[in-house]
XYZ file of N, CA, C and O in Angstrom:
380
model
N 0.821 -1.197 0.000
C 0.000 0.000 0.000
C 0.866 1.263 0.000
O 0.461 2.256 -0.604
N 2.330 1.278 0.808
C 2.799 2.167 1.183
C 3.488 2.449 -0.463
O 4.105 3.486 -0.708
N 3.306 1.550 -1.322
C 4.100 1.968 -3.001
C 3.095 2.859 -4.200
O 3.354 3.297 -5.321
N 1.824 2.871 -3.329
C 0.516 3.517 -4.109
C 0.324 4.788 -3.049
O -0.455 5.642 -3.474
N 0.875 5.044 -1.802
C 0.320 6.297 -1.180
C 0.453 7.438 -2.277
O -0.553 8.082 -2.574
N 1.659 7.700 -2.878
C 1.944 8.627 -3.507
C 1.270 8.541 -5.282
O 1.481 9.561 -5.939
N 0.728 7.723 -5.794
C 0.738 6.770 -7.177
C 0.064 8.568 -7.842
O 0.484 8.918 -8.945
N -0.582 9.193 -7.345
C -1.219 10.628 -8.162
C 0.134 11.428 -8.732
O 0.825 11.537 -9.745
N 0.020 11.905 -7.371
C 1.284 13.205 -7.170
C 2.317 12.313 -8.700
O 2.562 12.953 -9.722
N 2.678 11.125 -8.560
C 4.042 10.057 -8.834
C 3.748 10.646 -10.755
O 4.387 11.390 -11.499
N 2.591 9.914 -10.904
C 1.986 9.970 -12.087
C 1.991 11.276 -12.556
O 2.481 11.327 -13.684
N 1.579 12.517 -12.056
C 1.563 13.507 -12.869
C 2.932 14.266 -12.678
O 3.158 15.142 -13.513
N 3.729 14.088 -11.852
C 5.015 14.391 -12.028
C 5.741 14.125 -12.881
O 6.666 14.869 -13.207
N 5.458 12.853 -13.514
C 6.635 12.550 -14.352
C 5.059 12.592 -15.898
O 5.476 11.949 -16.861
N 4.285 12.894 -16.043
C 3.562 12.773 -17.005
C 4.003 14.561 -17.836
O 4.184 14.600 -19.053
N 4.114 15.858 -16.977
C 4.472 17.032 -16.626
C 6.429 16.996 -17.283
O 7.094 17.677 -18.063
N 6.638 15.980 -16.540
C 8.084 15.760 -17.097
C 8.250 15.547 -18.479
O 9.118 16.087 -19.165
N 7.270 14.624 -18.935
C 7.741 13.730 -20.224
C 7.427 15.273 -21.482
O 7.921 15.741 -22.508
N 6.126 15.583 -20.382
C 5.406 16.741 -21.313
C 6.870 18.146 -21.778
O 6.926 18.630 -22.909
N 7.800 18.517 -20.722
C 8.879 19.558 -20.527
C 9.980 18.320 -21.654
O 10.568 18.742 -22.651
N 10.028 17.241 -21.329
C 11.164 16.886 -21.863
C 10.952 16.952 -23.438
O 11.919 17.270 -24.130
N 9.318 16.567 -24.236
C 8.806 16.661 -25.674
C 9.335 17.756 -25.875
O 10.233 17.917 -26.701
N 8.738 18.887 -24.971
C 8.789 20.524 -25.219
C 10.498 20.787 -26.061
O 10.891 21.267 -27.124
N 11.071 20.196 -24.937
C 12.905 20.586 -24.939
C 12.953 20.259 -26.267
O 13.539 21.119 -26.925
N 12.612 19.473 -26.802
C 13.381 18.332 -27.793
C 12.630 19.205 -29.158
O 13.341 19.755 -29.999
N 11.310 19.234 -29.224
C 10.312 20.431 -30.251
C 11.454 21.493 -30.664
O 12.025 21.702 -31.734
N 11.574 22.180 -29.170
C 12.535 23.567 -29.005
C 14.043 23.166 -30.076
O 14.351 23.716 -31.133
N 14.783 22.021 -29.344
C 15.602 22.123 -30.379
C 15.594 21.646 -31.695
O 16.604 21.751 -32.392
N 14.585 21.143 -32.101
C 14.223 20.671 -33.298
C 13.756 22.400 -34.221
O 14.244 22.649 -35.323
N 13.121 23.043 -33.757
C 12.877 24.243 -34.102
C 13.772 24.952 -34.522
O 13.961 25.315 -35.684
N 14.551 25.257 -33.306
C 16.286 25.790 -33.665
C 17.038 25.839 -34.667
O 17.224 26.673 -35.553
N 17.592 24.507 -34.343
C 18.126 24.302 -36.017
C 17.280 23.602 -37.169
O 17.450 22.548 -37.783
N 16.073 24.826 -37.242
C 15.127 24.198 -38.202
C 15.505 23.349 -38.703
O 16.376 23.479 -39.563
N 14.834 21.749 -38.249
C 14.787 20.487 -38.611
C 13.004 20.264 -38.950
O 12.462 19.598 -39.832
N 12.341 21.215 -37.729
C 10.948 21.416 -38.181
C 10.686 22.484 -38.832
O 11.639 23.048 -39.370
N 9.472 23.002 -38.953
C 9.264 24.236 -39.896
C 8.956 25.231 -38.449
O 8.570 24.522 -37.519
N 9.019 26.192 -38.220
C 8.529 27.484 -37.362
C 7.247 28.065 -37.502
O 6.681 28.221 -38.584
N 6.843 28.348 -36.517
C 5.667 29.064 -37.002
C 5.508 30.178 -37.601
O 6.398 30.208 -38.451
N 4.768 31.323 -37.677
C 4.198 32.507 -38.041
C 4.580 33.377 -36.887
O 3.853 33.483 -35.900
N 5.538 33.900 -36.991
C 5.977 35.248 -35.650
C 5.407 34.994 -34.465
O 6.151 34.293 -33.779
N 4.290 35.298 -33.881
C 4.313 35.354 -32.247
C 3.758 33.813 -32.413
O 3.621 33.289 -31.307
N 3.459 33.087 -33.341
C 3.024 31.233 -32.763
C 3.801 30.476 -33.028
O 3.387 29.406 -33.472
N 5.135 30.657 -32.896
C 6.109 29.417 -32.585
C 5.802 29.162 -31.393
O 5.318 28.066 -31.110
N 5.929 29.718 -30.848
C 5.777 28.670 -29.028
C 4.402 28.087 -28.815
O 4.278 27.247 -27.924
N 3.377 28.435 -29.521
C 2.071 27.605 -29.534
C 2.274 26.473 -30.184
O 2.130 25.306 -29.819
N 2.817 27.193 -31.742
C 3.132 25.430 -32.340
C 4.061 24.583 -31.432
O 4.016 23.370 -31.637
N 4.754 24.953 -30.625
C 5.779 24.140 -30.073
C 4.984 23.773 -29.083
O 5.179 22.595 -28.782
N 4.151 24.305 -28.438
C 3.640 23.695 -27.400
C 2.431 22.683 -27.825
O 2.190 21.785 -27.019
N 1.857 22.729 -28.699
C 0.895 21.998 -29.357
C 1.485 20.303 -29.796
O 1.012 19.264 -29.335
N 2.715 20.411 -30.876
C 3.175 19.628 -30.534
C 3.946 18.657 -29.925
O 4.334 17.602 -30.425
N 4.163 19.127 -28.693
C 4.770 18.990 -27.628
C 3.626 17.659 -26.796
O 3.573 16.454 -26.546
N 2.900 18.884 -26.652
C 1.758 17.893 -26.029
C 1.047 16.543 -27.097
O 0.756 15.471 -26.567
N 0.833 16.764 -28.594
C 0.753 16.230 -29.570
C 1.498 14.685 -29.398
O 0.973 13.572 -29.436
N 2.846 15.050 -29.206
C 4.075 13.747 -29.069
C 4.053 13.556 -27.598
O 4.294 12.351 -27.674
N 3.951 13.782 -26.199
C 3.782 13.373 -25.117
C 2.551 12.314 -24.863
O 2.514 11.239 -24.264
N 1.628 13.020 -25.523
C 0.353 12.290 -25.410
C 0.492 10.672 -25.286
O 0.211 9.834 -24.428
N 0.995 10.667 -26.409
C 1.115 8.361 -26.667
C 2.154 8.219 -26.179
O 2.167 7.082 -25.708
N 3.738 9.066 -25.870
C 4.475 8.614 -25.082
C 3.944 7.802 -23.591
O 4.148 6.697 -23.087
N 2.925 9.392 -23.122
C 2.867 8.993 -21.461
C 1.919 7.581 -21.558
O 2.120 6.917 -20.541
N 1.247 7.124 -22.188
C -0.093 6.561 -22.643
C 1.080 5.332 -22.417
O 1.008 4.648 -21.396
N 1.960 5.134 -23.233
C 3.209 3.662 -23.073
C 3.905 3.593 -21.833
O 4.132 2.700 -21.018
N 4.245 5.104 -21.960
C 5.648 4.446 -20.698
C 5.103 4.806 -19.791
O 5.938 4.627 -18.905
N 4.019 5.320 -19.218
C 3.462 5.406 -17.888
C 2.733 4.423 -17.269
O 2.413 4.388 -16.081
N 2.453 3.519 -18.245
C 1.488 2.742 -17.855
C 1.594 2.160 -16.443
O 0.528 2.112 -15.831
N 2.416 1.819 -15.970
C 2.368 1.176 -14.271
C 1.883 2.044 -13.243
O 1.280 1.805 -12.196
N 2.473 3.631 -14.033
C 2.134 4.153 -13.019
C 0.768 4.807 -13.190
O 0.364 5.440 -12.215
N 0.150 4.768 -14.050
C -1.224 4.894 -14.038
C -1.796 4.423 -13.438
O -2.285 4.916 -12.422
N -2.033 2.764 -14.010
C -2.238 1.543 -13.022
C -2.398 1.619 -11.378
O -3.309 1.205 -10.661
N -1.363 2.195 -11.103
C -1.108 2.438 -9.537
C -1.947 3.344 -9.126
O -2.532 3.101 -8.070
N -2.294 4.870 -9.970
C -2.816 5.707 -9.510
C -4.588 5.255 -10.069
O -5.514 6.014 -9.785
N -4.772 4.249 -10.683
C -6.265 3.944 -10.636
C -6.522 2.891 -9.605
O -7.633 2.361 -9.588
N -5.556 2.517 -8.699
C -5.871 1.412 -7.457
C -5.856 2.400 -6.326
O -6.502 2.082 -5.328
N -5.332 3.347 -6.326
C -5.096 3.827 -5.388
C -6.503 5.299 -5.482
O -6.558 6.180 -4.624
N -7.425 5.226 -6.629
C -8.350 6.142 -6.904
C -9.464 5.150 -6.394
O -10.390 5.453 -5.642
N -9.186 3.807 -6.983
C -10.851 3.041 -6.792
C -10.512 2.997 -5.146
O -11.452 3.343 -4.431
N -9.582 2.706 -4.642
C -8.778 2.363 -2.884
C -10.035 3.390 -2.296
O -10.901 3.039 -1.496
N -9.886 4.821 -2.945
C -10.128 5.759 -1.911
C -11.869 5.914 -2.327
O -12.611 6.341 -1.442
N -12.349 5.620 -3.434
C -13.802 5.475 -3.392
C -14.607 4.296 -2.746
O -15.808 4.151 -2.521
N -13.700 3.645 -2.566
C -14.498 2.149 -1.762
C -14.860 2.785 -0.202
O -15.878 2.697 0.484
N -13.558 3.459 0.026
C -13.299 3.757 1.361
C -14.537 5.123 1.703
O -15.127 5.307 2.768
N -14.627 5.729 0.749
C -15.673 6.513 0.927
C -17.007 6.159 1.241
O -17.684 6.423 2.235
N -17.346 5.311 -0.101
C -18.598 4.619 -0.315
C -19.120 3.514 1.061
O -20.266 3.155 1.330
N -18.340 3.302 1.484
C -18.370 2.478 3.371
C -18.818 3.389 3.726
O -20.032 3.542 3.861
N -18.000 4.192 3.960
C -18.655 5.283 5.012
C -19.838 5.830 4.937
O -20.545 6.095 5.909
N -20.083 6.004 3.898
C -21.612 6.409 3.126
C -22.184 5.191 3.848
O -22.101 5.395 5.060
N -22.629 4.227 3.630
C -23.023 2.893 3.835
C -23.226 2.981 5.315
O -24.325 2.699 5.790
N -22.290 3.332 6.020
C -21.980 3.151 7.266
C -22.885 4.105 8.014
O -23.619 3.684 8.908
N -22.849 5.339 7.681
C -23.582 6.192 8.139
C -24.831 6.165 7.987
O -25.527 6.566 8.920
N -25.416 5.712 6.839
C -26.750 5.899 6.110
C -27.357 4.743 7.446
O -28.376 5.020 8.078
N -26.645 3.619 7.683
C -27.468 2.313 8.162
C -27.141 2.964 9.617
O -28.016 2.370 10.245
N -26.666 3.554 10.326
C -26.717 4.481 11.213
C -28.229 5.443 11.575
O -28.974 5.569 12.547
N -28.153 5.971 10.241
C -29.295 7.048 10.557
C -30.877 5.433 10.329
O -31.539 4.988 11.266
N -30.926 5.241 9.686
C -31.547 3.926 9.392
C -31.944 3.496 11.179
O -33.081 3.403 11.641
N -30.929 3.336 11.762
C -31.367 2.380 13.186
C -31.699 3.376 14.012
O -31.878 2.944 15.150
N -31.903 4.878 13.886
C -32.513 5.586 15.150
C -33.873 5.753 15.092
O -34.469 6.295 16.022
């Protein structure tokens, strides 16, 4: 349990990462135009567009465990809710 406390925070840290590391790589691809540039003030949109564009199916592969982790550790905390709901309701129920 104690390898899923963190599985959110874990997941979008490095999902945020992969997203900065696409960015970097766009950026120098831009540079020494290897890609095309945009139109004066939307290079950094295009760069950020496809940035996120190419992160997308990266994080989708190489995150996968830790997704995984952060959907056990999402259903973990709705079960735990949904008791309590349960718990309380059959509470008010017996007065």
């Amino acid at each position: 349990m104690s390898s899923h406390k963190f599985a959110t925070l874990r997941y979008t840290a490095l999902r945020i990462g992969l997203f900065i590391a696409c960015f970097a790589v766009v950026w120098v691809l831009a540079y020494f135009h290897v890609i095309p540039l945009g139109v004066g003030a939307s290079n950094t949109i295009w760069m950020l567009l496809l940035a996120i564009v190419i992160s997308a199916p990266l994080s989708f592969v190489l995150l996968r465990k830790q997704r995984d982790a952060m959907s056990e550790q999402i259903v973990a905390k709705v079960d735990r809710q949904r008791a309590r709901i349960s718990a309380n309701a059959s509470q008010e129920d017996g007065l």
